[in-house]
PDB file of C-alpha atoms in Angstrom:
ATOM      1  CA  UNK Y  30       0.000   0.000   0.000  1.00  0.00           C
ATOM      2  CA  UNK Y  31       0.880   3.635  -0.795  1.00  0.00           C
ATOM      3  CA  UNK Y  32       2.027   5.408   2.043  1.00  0.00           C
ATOM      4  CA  UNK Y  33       1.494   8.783   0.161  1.00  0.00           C
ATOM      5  CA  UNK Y  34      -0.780  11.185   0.643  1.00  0.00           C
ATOM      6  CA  UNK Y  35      -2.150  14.229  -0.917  1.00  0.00           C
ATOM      7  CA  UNK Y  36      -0.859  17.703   0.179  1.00  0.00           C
ATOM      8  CA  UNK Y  37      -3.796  18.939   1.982  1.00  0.00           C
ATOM      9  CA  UNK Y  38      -2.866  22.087   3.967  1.00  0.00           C
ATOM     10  CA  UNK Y  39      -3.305  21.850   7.560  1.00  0.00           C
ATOM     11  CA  UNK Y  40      -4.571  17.797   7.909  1.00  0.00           C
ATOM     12  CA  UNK Y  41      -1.174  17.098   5.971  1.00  0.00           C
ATOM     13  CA  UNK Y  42       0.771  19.538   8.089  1.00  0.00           C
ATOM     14  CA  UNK Y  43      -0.623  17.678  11.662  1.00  0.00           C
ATOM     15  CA  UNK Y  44      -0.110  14.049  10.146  1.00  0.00           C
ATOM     16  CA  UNK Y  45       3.614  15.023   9.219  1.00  0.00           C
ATOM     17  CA  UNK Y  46       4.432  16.754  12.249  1.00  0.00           C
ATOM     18  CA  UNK Y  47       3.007  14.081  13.924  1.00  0.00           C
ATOM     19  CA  UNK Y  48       5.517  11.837  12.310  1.00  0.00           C
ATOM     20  CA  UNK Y  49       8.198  13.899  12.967  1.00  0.00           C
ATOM     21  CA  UNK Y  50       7.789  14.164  16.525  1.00  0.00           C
ATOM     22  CA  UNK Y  51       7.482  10.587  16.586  1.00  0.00           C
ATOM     23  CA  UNK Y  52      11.205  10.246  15.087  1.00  0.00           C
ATOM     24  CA  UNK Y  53      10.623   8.279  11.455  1.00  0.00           C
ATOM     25  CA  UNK Y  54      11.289   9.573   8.249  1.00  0.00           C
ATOM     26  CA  UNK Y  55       8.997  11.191   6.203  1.00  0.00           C
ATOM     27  CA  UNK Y  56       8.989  12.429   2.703  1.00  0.00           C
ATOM     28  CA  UNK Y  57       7.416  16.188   1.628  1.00  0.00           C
ATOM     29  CA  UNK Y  58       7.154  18.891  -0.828  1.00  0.00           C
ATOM     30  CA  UNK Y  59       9.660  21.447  -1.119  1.00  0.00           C
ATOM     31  CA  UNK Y  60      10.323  24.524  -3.515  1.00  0.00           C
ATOM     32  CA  UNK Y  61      12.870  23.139  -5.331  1.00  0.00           C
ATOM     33  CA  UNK Y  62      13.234  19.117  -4.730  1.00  0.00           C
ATOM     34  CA  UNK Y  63      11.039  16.413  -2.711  1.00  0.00           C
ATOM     35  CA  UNK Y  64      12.781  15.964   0.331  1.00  0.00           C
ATOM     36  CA  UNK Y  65      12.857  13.450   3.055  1.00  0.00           C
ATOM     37  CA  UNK Y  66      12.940  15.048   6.604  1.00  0.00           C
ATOM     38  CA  UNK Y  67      13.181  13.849  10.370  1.00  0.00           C
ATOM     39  CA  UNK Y  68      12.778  16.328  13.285  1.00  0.00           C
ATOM     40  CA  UNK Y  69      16.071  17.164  15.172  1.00  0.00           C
ATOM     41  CA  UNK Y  70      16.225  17.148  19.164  1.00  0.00           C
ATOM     42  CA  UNK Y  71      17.054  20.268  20.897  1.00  0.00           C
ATOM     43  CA  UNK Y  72      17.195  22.219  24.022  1.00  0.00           C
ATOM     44  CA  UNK Y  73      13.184  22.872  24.624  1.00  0.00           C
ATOM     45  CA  UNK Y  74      14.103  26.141  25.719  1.00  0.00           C
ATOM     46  CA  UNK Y  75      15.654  27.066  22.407  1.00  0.00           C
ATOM     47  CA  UNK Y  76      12.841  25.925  20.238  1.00  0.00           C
ATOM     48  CA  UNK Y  77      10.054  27.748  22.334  1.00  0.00           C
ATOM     49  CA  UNK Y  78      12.262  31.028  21.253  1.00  0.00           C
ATOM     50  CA  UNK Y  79      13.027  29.954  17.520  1.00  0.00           C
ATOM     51  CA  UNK Y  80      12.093  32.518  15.034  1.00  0.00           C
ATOM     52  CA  UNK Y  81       9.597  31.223  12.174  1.00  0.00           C
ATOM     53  CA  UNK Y  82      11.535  33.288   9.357  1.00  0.00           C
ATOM     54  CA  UNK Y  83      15.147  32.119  10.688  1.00  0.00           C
ATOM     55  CA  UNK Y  84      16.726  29.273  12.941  1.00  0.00           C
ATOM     56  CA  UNK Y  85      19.214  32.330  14.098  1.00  0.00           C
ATOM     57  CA  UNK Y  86      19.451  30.025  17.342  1.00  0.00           C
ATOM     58  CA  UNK Y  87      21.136  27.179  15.628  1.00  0.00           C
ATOM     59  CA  UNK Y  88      23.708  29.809  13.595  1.00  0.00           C
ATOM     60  CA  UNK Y  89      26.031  32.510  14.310  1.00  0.00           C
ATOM     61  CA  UNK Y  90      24.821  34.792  11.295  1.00  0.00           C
ATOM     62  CA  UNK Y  91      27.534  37.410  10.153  1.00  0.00           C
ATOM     63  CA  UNK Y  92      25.477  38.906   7.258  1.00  0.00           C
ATOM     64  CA  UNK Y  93      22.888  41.828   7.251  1.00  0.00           C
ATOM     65  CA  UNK Y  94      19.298  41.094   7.996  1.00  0.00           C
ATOM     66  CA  UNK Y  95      18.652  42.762   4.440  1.00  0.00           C
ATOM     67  CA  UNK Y  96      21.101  40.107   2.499  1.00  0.00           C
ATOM     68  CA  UNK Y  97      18.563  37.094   4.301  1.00  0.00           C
ATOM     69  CA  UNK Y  98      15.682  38.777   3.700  1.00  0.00           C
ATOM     70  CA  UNK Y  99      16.560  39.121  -0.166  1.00  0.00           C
ATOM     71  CA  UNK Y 100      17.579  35.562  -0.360  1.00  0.00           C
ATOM     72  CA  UNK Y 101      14.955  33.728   1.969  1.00  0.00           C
ATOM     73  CA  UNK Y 102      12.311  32.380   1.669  1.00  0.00           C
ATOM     74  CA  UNK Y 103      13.854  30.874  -1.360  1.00  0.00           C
ATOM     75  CA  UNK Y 104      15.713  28.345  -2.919  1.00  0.00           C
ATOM     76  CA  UNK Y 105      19.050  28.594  -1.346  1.00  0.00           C
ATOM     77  CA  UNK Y 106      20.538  27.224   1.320  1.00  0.00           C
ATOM     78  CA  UNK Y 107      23.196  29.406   3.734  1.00  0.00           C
ATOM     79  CA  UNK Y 108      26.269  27.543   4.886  1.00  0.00           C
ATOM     80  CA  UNK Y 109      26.902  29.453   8.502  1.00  0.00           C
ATOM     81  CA  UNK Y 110      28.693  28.532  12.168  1.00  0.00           C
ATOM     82  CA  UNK Y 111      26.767  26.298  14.054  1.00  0.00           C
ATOM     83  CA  UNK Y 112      26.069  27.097  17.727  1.00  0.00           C
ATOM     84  CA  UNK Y 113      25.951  25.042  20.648  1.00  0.00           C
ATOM     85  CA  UNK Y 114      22.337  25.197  20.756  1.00  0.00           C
ATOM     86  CA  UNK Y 115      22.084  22.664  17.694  1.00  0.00           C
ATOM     87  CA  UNK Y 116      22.291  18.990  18.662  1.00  0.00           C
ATOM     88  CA  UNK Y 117      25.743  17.756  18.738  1.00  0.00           C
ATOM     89  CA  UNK Y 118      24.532  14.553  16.488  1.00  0.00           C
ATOM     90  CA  UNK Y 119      23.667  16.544  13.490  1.00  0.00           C
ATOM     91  CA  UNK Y 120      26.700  16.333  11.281  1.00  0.00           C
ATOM     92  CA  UNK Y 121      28.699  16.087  14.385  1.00  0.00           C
ATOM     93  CA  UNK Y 122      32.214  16.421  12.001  1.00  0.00           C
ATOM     94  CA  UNK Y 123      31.689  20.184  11.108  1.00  0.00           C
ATOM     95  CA  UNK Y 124      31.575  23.388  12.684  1.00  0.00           C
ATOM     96  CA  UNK Y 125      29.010  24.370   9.681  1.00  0.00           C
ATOM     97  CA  UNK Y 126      25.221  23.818   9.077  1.00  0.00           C
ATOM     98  CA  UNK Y 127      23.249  24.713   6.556  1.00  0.00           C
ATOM     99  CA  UNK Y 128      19.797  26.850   6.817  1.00  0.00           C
ATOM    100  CA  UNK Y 129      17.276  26.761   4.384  1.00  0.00           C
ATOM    101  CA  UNK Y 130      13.900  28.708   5.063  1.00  0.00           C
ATOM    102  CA  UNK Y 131      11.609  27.264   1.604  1.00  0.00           C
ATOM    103  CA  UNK Y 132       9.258  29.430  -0.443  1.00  0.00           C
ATOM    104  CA  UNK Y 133       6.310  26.882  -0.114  1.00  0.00           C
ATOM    105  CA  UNK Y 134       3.466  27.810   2.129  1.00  0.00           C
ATOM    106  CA  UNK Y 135       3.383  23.658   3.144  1.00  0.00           C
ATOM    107  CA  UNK Y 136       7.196  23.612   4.436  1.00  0.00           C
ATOM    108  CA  UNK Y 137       6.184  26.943   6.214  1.00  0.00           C
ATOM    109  CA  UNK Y 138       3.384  25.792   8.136  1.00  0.00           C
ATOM    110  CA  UNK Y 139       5.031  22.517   9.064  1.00  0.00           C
ATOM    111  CA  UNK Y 140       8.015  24.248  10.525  1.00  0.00           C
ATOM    112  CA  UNK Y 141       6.509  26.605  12.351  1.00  0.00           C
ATOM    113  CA  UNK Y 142       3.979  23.752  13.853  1.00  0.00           C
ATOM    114  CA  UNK Y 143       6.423  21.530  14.379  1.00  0.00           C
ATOM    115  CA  UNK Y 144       8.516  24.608  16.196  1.00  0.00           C
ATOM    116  CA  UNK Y 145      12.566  22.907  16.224  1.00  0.00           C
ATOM    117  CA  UNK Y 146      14.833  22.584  13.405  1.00  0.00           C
ATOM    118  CA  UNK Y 147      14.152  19.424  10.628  1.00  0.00           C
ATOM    119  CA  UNK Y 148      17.222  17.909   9.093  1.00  0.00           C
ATOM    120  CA  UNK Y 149      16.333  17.583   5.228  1.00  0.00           C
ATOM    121  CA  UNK Y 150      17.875  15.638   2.495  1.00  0.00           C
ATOM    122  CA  UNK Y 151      16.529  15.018  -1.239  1.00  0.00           C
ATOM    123  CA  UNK Y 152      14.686  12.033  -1.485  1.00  0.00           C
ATOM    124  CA  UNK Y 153      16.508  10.095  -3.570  1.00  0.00           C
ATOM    125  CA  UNK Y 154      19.775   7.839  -3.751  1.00  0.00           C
ATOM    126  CA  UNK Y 155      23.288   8.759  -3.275  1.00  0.00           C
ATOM    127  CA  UNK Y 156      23.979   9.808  -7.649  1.00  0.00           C
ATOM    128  CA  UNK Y 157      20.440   9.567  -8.633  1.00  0.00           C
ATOM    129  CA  UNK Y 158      18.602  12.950  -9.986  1.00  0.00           C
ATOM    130  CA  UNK Y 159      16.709  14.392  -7.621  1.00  0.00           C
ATOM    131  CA  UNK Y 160      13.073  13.753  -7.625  1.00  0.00           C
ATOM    132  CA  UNK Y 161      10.392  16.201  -8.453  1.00  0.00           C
ATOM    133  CA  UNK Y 162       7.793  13.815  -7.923  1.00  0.00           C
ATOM    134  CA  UNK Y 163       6.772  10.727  -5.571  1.00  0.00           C
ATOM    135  CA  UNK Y 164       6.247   7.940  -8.179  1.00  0.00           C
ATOM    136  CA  UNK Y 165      10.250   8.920  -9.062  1.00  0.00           C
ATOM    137  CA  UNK Y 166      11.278   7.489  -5.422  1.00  0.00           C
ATOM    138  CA  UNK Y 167       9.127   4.133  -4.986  1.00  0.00           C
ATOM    139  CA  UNK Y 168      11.573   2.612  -4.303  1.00  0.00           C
ATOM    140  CA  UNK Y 169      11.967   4.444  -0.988  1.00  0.00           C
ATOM    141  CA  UNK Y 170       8.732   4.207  -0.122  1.00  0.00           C
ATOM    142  CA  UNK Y 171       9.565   0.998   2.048  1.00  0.00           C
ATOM    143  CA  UNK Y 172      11.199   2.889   4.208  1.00  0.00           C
ATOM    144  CA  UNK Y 173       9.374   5.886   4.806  1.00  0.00           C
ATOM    145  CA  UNK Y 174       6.535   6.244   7.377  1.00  0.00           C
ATOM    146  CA  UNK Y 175       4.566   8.611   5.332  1.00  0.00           C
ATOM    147  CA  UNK Y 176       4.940  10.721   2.114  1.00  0.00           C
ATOM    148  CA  UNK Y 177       3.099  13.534   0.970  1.00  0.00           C
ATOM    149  CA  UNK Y 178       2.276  14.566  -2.374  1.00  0.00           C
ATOM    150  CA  UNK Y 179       2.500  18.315  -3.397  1.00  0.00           C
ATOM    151  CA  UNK Y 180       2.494  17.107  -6.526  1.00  0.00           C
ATOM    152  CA  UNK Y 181       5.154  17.626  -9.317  1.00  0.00           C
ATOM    153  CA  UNK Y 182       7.495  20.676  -8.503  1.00  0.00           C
ATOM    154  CA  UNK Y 183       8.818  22.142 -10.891  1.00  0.00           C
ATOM    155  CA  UNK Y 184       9.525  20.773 -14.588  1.00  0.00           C
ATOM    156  CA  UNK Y 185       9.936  17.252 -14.523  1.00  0.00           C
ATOM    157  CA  UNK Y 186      11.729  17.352 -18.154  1.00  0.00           C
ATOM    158  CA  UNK Y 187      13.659  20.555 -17.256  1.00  0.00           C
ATOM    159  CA  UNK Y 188      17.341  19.600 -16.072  1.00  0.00           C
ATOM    160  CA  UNK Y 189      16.996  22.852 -14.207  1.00  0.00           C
ATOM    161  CA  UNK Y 190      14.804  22.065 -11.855  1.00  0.00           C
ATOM    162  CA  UNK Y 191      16.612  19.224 -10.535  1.00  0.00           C
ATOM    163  CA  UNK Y 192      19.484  20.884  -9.444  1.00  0.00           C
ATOM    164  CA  UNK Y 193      18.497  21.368  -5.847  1.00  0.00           C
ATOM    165  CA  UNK Y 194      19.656  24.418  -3.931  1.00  0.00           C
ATOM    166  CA  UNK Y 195      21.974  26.880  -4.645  1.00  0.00           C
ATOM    167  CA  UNK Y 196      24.393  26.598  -1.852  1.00  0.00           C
ATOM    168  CA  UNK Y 197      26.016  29.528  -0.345  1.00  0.00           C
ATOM    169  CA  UNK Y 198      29.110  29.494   2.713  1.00  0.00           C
ATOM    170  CA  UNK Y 199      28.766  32.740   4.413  1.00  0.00           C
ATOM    171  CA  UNK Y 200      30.662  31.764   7.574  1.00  0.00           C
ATOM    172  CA  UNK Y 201      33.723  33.717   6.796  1.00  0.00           C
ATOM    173  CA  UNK Y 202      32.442  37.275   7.232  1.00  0.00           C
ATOM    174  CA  UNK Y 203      32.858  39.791   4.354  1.00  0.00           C
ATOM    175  CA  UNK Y 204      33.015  36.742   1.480  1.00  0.00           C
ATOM    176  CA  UNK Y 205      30.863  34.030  -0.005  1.00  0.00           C
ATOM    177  CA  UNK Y 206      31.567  31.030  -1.202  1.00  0.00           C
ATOM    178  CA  UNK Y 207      29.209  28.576  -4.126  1.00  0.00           C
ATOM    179  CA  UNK Y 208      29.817  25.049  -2.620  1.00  0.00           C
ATOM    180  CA  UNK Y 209      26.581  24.216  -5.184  1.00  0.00           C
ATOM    181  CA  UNK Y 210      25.776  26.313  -8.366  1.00  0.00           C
ATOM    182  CA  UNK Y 211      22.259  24.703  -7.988  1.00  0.00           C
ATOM    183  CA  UNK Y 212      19.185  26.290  -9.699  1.00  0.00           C
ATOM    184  CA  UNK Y 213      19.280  29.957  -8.496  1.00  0.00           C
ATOM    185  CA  UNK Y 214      23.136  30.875  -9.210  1.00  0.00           C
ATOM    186  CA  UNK Y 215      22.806  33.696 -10.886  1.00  0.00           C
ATOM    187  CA  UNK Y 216      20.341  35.867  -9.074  1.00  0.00           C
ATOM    188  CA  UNK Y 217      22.066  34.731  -5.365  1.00  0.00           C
ATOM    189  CA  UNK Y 218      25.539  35.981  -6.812  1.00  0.00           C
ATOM    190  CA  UNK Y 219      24.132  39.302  -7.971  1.00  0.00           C
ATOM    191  CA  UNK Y 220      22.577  39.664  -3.737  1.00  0.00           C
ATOM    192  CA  UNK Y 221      25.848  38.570  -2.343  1.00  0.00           C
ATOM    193  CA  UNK Y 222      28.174  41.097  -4.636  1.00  0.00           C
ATOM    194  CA  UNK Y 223      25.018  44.062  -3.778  1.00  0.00           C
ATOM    195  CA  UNK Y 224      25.953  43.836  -0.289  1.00  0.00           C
ATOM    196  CA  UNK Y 225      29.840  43.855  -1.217  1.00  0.00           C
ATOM    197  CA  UNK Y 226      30.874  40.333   0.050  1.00  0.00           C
ATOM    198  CA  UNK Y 227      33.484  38.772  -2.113  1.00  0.00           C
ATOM    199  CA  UNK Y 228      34.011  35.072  -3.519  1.00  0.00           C
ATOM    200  CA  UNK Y 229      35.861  33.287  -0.960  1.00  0.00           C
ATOM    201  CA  UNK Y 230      39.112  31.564  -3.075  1.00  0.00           C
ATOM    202  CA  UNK Y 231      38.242  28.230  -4.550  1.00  0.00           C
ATOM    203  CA  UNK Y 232      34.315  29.074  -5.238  1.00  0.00           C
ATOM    204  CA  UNK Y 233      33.178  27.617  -8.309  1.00  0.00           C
ATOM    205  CA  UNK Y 234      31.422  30.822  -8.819  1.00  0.00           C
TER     206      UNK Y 234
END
């Protein structure tokens, strides 16, 4: 049996926070890619205080609020310092974590009920494509406890569209660096070069 189900606004949103809480993984829509996403344990205190527009709790952030503000929601993802407030378990081999804050009004509603950080990956296998759609990952299925269907995001014949994130190391203040040229390169570079920061040495920008 399918364990998909149709992106329904806030029904959807209780069922996968539900999940979340509960500790499997789940599968949702996303703006750029379908992701799979578990919920991430942290100090209570610091998720009663987390902001909905920006995990600044988890990060040490060393770039205006204008630059985020241009770039998020969006899809990008911002390479920054972790702090200690993030738990140790998550990527525990780098001082770095990425923050992504998703223009889709599902994702947005989920974190917020939720109210902690989700760690998110696409939902497909290590040097497939990513998937734009569920039928393109039955093969996890299996393995998931539930998946919800946004349906197709994006082009599914566009190469584009599968490129995921652009991804963006601002933890070296005054530069950037493009760890991923992803699927908004272009317009990120022309926000990070507005507010002056320079291309750290060895971006492939």
């Amino acid at each position: 049996m399918s364990p998909a189900r149709p992106c329904t606004g806030l029904r959807a949103a209780v069922a996968a926070s539900m999940g979340l809480s509960d500790g499997p993984l789940n599968t949702i829509p996303y703006d750029s890619v379908t992701v799979t996403a578990m919920g991430v344990g942290v100090n209570p205190a610091a998720s009663k205080s987390c902001h909905p527009r920006l995990k600044a709790k988890y990060c040490h952030v060393q770039v205006p609020e204008e630059l985020l503000k241009e770039l998020l929601p969006g899809p990008v993802t911002l390479v920054m310092e972790r702090s200690e407030e993030l738990n140790k378990d998550l990527n525990p081999f780098t001082p770095l974590v990425g923050i992504r804050i998703p223009d889709h009004a599902f994702m947005q509603e989920l974190a917020q009920m939720f109210g902690g950080p989700l760690a998110l990956t696409s939902a497909n296998l290590s040097s497939q494509a990513s998937s734009l759609k569920v039928e393109e990952f039955q093969d996890l299925w299996p393995s998931l406890s539930l998946v919800i269907d946004g349906g197709p995001i994006g082009d599914c014949q566009s190469l584009e569209c599968r490129l995921g994130s652009t991804v963006v190391d601002l933890s070296v203040p005054g530069k950037f660096g493009i760890i991923r040229p992803g699927c908004a390169l272009e317009s990120t570079t022309v926000t990070l070069q507005k507010y002056r920061l320079l291309p750290s040495h060895g971006s492939c920008s």
